[in-house]
Short mmCIF file of N, CA and C in Angstrom, two decimals:
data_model
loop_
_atom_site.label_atom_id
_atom_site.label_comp_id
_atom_site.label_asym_id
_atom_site.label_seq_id
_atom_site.Cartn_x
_atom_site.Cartn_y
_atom_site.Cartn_z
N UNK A 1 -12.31 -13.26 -4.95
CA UNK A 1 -12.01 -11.94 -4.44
C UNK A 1 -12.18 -10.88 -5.52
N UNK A 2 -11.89 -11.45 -6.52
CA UNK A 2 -11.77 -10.34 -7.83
C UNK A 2 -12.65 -10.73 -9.29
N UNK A 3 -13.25 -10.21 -9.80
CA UNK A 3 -13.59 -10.90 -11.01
C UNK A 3 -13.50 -9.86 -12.13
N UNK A 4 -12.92 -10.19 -13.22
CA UNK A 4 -12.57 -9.32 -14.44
C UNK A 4 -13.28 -9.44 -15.44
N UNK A 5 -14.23 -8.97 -16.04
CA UNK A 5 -14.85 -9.71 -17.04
C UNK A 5 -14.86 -8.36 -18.36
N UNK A 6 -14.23 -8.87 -19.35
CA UNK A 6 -14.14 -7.88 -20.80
C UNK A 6 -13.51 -6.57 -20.84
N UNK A 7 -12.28 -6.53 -19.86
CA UNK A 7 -11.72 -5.30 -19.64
C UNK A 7 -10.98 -4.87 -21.17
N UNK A 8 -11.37 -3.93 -21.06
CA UNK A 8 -10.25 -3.02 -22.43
C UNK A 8 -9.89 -1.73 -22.43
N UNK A 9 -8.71 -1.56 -22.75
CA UNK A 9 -7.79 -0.02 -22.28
C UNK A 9 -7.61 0.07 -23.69
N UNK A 10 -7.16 1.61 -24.31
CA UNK A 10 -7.03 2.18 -24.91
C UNK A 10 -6.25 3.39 -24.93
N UNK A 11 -4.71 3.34 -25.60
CA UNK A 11 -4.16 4.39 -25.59
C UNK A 11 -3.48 4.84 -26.28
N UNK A 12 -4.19 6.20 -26.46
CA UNK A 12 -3.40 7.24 -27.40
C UNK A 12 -3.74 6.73 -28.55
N UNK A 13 -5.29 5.95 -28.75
CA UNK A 13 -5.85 5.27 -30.28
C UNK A 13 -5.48 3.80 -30.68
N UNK A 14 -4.50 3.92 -29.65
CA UNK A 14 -4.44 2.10 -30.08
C UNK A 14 -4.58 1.41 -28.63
N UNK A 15 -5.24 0.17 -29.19
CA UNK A 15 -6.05 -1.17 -28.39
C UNK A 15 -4.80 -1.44 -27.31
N UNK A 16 -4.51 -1.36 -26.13
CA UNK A 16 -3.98 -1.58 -25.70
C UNK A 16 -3.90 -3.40 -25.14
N UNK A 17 -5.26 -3.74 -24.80
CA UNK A 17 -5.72 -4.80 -24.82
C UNK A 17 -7.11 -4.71 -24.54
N UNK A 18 -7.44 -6.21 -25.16
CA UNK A 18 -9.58 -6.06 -25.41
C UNK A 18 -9.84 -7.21 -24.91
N UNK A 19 -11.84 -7.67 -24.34
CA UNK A 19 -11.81 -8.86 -23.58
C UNK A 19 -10.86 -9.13 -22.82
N UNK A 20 -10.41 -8.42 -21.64
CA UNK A 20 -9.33 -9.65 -20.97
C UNK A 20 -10.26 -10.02 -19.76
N UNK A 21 -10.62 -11.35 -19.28
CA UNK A 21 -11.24 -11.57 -18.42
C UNK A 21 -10.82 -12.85 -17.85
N UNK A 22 -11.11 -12.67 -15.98
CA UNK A 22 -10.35 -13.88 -15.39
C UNK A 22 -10.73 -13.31 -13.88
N UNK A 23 -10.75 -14.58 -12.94
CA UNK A 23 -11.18 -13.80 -11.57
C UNK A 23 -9.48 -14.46 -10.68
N UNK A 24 -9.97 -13.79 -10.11
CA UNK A 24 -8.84 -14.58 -8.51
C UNK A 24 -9.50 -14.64 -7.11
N UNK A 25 -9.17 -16.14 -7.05
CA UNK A 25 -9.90 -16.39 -6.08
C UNK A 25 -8.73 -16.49 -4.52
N UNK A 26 -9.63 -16.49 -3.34
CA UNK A 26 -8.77 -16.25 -2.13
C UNK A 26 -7.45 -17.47 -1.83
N UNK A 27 -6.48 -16.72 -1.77
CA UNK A 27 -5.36 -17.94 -1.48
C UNK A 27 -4.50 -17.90 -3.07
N UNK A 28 -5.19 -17.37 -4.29
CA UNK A 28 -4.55 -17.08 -5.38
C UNK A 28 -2.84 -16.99 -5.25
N UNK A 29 -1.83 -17.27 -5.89
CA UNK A 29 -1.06 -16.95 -6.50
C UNK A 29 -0.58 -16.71 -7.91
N UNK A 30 -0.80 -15.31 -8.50
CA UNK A 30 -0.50 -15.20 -9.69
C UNK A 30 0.25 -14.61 -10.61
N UNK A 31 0.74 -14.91 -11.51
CA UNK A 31 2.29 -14.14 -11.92
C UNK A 31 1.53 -13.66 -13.38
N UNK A 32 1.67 -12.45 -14.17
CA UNK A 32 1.21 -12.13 -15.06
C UNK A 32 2.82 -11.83 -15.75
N UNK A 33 2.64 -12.27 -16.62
CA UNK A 33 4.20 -11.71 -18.04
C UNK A 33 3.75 -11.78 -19.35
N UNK A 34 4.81 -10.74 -19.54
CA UNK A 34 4.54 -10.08 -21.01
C UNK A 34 6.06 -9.56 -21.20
N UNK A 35 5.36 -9.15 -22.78
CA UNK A 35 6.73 -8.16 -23.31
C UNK A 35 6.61 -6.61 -22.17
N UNK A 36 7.75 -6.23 -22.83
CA UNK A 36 7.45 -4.76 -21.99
C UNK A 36 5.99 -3.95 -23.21
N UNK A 37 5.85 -2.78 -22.76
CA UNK A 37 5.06 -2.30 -23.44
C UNK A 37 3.06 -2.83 -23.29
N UNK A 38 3.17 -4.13 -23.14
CA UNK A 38 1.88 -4.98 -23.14
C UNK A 38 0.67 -4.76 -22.06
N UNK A 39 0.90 -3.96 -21.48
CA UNK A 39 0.13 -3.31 -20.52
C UNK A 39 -0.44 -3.89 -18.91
N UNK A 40 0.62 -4.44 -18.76
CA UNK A 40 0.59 -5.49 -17.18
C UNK A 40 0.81 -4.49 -16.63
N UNK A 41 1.36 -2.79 -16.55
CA UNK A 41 1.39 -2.19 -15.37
C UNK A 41 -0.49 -1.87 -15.46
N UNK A 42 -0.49 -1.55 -16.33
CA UNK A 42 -1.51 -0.34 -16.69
C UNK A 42 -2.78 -1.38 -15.80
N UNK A 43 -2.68 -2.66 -16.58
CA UNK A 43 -4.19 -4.00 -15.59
C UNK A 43 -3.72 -3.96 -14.41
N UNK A 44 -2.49 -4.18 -13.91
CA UNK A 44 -2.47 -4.08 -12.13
C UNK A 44 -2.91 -2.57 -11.65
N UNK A 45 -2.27 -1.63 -12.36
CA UNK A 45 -3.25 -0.40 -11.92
C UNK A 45 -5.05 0.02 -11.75
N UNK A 46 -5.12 -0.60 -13.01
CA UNK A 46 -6.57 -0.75 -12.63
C UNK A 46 -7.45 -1.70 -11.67
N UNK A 47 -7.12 -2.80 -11.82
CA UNK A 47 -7.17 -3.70 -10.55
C UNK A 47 -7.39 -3.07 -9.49
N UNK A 48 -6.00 -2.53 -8.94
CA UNK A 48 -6.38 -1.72 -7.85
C UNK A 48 -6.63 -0.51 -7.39
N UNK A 49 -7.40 0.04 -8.51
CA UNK A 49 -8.76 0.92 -8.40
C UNK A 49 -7.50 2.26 -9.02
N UNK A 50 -6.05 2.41 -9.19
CA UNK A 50 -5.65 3.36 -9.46
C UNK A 50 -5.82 4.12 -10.38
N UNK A 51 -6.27 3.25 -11.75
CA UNK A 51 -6.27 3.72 -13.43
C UNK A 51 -7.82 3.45 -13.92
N UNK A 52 -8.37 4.29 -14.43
CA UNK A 52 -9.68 3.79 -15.16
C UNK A 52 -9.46 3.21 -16.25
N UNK A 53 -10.47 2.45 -16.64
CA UNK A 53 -10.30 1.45 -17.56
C UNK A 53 -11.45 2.05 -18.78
N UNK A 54 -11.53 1.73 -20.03
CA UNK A 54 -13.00 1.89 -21.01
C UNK A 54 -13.66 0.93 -21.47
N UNK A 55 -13.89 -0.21 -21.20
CA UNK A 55 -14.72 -1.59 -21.25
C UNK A 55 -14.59 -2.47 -20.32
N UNK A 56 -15.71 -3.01 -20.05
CA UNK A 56 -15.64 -3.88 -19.24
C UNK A 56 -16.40 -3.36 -17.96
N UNK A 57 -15.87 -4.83 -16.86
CA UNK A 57 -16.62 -4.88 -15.58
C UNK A 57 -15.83 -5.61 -14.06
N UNK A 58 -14.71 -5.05 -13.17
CA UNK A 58 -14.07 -5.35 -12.18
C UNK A 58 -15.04 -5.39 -11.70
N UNK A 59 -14.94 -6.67 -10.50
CA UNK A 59 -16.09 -6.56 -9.38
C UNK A 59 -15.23 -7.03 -7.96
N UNK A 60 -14.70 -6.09 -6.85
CA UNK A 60 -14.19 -6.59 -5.96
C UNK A 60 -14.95 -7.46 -4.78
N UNK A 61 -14.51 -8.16 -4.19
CA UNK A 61 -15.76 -8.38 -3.19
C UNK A 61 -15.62 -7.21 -2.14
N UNK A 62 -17.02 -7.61 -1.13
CA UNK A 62 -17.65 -6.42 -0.36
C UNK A 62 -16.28 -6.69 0.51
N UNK A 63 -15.64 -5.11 0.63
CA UNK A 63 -14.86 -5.33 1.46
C UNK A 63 -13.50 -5.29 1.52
N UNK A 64 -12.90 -6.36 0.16
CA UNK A 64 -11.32 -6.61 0.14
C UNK A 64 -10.92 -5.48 -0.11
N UNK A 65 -9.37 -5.51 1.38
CA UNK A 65 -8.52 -4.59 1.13
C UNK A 65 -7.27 -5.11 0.24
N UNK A 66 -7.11 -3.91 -1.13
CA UNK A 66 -6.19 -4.00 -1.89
C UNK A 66 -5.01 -3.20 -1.65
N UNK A 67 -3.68 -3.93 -1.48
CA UNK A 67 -2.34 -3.43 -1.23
C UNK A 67 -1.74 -3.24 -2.79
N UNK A 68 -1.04 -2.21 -2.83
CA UNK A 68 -0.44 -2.17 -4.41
C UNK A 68 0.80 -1.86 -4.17
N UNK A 69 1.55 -1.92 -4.78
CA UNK A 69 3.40 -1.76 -4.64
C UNK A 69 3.73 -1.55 -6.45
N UNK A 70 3.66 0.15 -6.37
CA UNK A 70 4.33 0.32 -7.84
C UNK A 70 5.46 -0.31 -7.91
N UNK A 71 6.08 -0.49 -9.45
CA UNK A 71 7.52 -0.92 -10.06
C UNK A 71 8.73 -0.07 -9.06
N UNK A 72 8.40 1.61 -9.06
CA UNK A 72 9.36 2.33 -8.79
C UNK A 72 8.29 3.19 -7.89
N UNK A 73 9.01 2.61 -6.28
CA UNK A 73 8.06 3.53 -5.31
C UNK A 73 8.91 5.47 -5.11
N UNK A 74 7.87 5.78 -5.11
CA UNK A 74 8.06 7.18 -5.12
C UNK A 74 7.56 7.66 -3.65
N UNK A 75 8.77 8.77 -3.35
CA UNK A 75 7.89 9.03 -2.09
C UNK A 75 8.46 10.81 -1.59
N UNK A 76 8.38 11.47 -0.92
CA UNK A 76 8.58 12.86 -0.99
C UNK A 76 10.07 13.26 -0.83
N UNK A 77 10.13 13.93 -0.95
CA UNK A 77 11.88 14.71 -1.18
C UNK A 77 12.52 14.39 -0.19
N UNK A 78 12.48 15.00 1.24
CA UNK A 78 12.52 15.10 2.16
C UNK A 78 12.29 14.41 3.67
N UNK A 79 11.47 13.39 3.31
CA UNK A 79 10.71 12.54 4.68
C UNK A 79 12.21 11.45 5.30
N UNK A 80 11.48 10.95 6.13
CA UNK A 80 11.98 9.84 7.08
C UNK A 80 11.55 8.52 6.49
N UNK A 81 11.48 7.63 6.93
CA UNK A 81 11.43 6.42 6.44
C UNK A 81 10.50 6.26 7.42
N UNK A 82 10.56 6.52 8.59
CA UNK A 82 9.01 6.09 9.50
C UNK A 82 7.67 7.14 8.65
N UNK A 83 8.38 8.34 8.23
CA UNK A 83 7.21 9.36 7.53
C UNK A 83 6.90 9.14 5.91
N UNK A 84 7.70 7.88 5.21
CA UNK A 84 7.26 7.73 4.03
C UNK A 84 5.95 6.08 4.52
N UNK A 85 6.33 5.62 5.73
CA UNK A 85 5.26 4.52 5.66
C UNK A 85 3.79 5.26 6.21
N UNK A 86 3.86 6.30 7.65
CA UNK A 86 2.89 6.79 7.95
C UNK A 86 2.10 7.64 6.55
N UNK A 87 3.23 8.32 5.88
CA UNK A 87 2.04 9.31 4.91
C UNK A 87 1.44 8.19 4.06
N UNK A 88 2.01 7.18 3.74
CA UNK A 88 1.54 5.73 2.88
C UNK A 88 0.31 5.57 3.40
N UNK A 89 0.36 5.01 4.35
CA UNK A 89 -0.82 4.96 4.85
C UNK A 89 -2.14 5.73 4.78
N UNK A 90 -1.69 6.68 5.17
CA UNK A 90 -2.76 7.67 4.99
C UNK A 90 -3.56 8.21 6.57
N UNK A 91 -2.70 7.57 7.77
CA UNK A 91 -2.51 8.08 9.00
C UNK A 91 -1.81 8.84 9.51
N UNK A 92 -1.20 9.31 8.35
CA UNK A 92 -0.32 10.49 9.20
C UNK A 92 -0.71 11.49 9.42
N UNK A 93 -1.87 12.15 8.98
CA UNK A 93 -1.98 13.09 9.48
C UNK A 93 -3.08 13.27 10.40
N UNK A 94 -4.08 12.17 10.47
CA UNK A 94 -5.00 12.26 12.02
C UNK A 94 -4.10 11.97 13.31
N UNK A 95 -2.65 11.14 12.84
CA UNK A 95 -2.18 10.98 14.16
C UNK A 95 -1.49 12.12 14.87
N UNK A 96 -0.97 13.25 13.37
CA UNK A 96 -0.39 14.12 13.56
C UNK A 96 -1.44 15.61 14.17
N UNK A 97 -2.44 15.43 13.54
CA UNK A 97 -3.72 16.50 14.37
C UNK A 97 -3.89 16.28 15.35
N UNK A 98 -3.80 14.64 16.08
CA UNK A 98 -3.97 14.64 17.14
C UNK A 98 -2.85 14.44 18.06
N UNK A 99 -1.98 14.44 18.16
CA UNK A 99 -0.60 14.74 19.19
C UNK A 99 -0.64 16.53 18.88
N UNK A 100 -1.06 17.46 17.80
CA UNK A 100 -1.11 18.53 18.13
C UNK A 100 -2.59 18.98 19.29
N UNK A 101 -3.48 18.44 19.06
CA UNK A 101 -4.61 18.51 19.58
C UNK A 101 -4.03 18.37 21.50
N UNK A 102 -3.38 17.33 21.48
CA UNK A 102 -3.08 17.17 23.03
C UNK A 102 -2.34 17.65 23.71
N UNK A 103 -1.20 18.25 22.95
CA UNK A 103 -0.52 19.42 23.29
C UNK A 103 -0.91 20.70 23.08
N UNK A 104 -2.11 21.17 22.77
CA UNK A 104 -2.67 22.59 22.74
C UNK A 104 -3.76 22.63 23.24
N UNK A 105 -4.23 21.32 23.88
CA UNK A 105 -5.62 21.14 24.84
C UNK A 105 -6.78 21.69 23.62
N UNK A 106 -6.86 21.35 22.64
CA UNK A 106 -7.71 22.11 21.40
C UNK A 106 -9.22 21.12 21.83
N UNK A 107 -10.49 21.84 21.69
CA UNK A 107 -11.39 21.34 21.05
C UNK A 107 -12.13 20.38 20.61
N UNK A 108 -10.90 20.50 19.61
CA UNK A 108 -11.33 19.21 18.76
C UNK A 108 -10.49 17.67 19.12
N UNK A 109 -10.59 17.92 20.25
CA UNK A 109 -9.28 16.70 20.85
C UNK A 109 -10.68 15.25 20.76
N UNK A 110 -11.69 15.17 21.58
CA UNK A 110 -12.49 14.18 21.43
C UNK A 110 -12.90 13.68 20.07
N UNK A 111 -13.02 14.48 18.59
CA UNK A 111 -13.24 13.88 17.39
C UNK A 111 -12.00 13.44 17.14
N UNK A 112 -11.12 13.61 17.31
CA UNK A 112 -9.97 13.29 16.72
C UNK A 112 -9.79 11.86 17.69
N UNK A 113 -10.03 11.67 19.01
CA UNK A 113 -9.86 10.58 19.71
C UNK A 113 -11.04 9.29 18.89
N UNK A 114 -12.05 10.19 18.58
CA UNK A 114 -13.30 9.08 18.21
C UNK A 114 -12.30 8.46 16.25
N UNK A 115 -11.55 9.80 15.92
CA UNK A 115 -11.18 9.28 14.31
C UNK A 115 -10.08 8.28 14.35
N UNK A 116 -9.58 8.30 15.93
CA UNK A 116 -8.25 7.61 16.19
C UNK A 116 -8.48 5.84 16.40
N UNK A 117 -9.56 6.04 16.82
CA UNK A 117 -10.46 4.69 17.17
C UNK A 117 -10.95 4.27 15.87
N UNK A 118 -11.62 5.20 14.82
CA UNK A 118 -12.14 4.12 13.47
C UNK A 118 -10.92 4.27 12.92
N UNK A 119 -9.98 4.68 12.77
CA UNK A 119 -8.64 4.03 11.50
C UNK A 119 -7.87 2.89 12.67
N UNK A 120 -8.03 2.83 14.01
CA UNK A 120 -7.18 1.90 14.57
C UNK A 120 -5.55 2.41 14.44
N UNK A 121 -5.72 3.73 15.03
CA UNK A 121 -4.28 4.20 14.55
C UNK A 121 -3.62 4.65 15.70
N UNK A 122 -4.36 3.79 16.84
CA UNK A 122 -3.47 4.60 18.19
C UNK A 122 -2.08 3.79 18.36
N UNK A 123 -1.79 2.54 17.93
CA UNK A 123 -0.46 1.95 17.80
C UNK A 123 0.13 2.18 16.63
N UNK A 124 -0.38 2.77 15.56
CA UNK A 124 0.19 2.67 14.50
C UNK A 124 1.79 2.97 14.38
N UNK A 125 2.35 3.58 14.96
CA UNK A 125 3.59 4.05 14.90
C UNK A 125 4.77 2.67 15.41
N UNK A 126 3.93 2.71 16.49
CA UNK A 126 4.85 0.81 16.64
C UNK A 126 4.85 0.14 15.80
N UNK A 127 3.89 -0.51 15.27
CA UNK A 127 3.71 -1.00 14.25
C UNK A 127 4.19 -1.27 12.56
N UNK A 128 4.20 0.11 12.44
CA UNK A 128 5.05 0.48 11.50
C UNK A 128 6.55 0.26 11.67
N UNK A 129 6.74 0.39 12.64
CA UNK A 129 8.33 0.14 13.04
C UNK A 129 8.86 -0.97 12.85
N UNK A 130 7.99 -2.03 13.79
CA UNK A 130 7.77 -3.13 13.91
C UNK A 130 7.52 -4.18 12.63
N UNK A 131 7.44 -3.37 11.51
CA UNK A 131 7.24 -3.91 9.75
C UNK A 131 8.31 -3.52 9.22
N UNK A 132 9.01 -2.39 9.52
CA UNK A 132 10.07 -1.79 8.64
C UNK A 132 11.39 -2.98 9.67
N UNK A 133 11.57 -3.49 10.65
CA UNK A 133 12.38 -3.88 11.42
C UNK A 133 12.28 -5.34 11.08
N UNK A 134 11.46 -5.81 10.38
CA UNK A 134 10.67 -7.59 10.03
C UNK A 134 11.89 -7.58 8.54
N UNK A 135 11.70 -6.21 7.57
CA UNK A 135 12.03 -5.88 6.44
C UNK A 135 13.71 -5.39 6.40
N UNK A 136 14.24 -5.24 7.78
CA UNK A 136 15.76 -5.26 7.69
C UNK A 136 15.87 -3.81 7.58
N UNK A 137 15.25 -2.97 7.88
CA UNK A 137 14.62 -1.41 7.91
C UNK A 137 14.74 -0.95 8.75
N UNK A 138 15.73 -0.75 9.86
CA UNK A 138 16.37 -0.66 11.64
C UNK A 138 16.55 0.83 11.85
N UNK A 139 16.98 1.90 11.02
CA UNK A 139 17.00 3.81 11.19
C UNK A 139 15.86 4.35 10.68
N UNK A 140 14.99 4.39 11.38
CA UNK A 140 13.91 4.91 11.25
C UNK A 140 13.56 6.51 10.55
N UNK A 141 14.77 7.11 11.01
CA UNK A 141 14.90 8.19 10.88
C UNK A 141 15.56 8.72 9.48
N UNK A 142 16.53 7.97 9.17
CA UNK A 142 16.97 8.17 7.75
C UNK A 142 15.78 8.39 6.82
N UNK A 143 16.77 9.19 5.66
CA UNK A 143 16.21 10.22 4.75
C UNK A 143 16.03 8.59 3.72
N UNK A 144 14.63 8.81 2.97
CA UNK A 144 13.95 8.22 2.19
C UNK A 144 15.35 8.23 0.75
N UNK A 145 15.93 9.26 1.09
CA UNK A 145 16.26 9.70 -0.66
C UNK A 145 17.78 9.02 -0.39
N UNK A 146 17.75 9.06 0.92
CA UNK A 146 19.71 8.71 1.16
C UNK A 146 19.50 6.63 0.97
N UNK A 147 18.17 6.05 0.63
CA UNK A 147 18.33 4.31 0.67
C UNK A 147 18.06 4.00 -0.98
N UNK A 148 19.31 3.28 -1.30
CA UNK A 148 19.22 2.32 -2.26
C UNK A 148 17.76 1.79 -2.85
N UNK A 149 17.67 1.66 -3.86
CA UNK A 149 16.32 1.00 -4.38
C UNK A 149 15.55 0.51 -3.78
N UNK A 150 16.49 -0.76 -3.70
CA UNK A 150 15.99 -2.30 -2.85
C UNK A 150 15.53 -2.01 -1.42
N UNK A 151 16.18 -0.61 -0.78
CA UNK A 151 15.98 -0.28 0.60
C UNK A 151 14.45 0.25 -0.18
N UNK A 152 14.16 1.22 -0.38
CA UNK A 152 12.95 2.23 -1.09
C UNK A 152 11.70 0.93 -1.26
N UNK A 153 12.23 -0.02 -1.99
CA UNK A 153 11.04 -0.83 -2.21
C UNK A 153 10.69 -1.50 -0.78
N UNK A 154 11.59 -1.94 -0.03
CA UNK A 154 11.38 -2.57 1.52
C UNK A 154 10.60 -1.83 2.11
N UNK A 155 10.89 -0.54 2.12
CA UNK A 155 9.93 0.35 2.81
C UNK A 155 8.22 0.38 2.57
N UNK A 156 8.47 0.83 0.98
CA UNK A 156 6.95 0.90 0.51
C UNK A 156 6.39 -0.65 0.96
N UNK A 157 6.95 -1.47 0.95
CA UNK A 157 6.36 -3.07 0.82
C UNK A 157 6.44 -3.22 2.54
N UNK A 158 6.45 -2.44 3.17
CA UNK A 158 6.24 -2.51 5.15
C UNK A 158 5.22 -1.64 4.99
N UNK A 159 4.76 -0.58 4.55
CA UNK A 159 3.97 0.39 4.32
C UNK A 159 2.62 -0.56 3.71
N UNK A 160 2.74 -1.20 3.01
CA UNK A 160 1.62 -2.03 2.48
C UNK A 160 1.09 -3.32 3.30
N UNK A 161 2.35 -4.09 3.85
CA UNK A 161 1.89 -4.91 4.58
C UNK A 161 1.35 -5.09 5.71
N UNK A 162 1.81 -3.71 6.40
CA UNK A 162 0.91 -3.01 7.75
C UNK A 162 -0.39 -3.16 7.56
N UNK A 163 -0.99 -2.95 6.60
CA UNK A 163 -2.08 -2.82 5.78
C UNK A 163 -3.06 -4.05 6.21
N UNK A 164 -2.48 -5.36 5.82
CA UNK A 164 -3.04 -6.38 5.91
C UNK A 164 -3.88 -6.21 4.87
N UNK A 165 -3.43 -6.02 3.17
CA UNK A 165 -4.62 -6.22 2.54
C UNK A 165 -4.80 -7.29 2.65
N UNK A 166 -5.57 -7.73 1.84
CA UNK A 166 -6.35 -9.61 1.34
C UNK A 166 -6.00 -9.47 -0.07
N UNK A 167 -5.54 -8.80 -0.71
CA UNK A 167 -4.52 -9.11 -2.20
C UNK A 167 -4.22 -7.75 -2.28
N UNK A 168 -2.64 -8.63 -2.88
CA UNK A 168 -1.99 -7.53 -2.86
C UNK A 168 -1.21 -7.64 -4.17
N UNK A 169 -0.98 -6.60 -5.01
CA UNK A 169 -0.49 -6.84 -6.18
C UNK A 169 0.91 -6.13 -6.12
N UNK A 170 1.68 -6.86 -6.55
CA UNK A 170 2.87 -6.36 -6.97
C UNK A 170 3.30 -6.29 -8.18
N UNK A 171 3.76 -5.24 -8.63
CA UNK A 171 4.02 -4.89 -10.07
C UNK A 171 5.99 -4.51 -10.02
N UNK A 172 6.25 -5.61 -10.18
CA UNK A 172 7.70 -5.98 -10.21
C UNK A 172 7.96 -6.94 -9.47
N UNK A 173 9.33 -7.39 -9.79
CA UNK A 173 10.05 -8.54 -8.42
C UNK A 173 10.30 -8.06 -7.29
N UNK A 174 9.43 -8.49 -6.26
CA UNK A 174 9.44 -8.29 -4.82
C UNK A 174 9.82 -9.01 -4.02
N UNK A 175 9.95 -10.35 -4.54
CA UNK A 175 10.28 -11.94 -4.28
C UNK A 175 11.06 -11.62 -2.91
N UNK A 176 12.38 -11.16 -3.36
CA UNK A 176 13.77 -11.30 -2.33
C UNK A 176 13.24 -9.92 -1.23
N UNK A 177 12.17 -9.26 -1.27
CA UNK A 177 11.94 -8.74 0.46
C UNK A 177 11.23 -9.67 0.56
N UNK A 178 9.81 -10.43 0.14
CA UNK A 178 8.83 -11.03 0.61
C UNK A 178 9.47 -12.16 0.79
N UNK A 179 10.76 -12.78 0.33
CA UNK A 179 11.10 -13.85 1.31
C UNK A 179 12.07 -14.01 2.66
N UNK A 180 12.45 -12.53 2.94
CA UNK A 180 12.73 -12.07 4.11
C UNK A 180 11.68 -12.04 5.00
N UNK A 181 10.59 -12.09 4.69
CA UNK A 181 9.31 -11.61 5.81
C UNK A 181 9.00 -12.93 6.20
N UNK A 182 8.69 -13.04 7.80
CA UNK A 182 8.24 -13.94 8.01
C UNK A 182 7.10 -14.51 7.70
N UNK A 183 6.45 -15.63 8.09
CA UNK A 183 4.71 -15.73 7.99
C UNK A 183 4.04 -15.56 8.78
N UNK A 184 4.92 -14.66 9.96
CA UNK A 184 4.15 -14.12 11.03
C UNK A 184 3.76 -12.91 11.13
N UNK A 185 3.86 -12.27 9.61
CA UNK A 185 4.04 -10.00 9.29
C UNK A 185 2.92 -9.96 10.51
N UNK A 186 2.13 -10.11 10.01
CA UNK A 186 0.58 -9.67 11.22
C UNK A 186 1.04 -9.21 12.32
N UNK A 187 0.87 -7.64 12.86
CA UNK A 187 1.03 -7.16 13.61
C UNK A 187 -0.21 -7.07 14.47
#
C-alpha cells in the first residue's frame, strides 16, 4: 500500500532523521516508538500527505484512502459533534449548499444533486451518526468543547472511520476506542 524509500526531514538545521525506508503492505499492523522528540509525529504526518518531507520517495498505491487521527484532535470553537465529523469530512458544506439549494428552489440545485452523487453524501448524515453511536457518542448535538479528551478523540476517530480509509494512521493510543468498535464499523 505504501512504500518509503530514503525519507529525510530536517529541522531548524538539524537531521531530524535520514534514509528511513520501509513499505506496508495490505492487512499491515504497525506500531512505530521512540523517544519523544524523534520525529514519529512529523513521519506519520508525512505519510499522510500532511507535512512535506526533503529527501526521498513515498509512493502510495493508485488510489488508497488515507485516514489520519492527530495526537490532539482539534476542532472549531463552537460546533456540534455531528458538525465536527461532517466539517471532517469535508461534506459539509455540499450537503449544506444543497439543503439551501432546495429550500430556495436555486439554480444550481441539479449540480449540486450531480456533486451529491460523486462524494456519496446523500446518507451521509445517518451515517455519521450511526459511527459516533458504534463509538458511545449518543448527543449529537453537544458542544465539541463541553467533551472530555477521550470523548474529542472518539469523535475525530468516527469522523475517520466513516471514511473507510485502507490505512489509517494513528498518532497516539487509540487502542481503548478502537476496541470499542465493532468489526462491523462499515456503514
Amino acid at each position: 500500500m505504501v512504500s518509503v524509500d530514503g525519507l529525510a526531514v530536517e529541522f531548524g538545521g538539524t537531521t531530524l532523521f535520514s534514509d528511513v525506508s520501509f513499505v506496508i503492505n495490505e492487512k499491515d499492523r504497525i506500531a512505530l516508538m521512540g523517544k519523544n522528540g524523534a520525529g514519529k509525529s512529523t513521519l506519520l504526518k508525512i505519510i499522510a500527505g500532511e507535512e512535506p518531507y526533503d529527501n526521498g520517495k513515498i509512493t502510495l498505491r493508485n488510489g488508497v484512502r488515507v485516514g489520519y487521527l492527530e495526537q490532539e484532535p482539534e476542532f472549531a470553537a463552537d460546533i456540534t459533534v455531528l458538525e465536527a465529523c461532517l466539517q471532517r469530512s469535508g461534506k459539509a458544506d455540499i450537503i449544506s449548499r444543497y439543503e439551501k439549494a432546495l429550500e430556495t428552489g436555486s439554480r444550481e440545485l441539479q449540480h449540486l444533486m450531480e456533486e451529491m452523487d460523486r462524494l456519496d453524501a446523500w446518507d451521509y448524515e445517518n451515517r455519521v451518526k450511526q459511527g459516533l453511536s458504534k463509538l458511545k457518542i449518543n448527543d449529537f448535538s453537544q458542544l465539541v468543547k463541553e467533551l472530555s479528551g477521550g470523548q474529542k478523540k472518539r469523535v475525530a476517530l468516527a469522523a475517520v472511520l466513516i471514511e473507510e480509509p485502507e490505512l489509517m494512521i494513528l498518532d497516539d493510543s487509540y487502542n481503548s476506542s478502537l476496541e470499542s468498535v465493532s468489526a462491523d464499523f462499515r456503514l
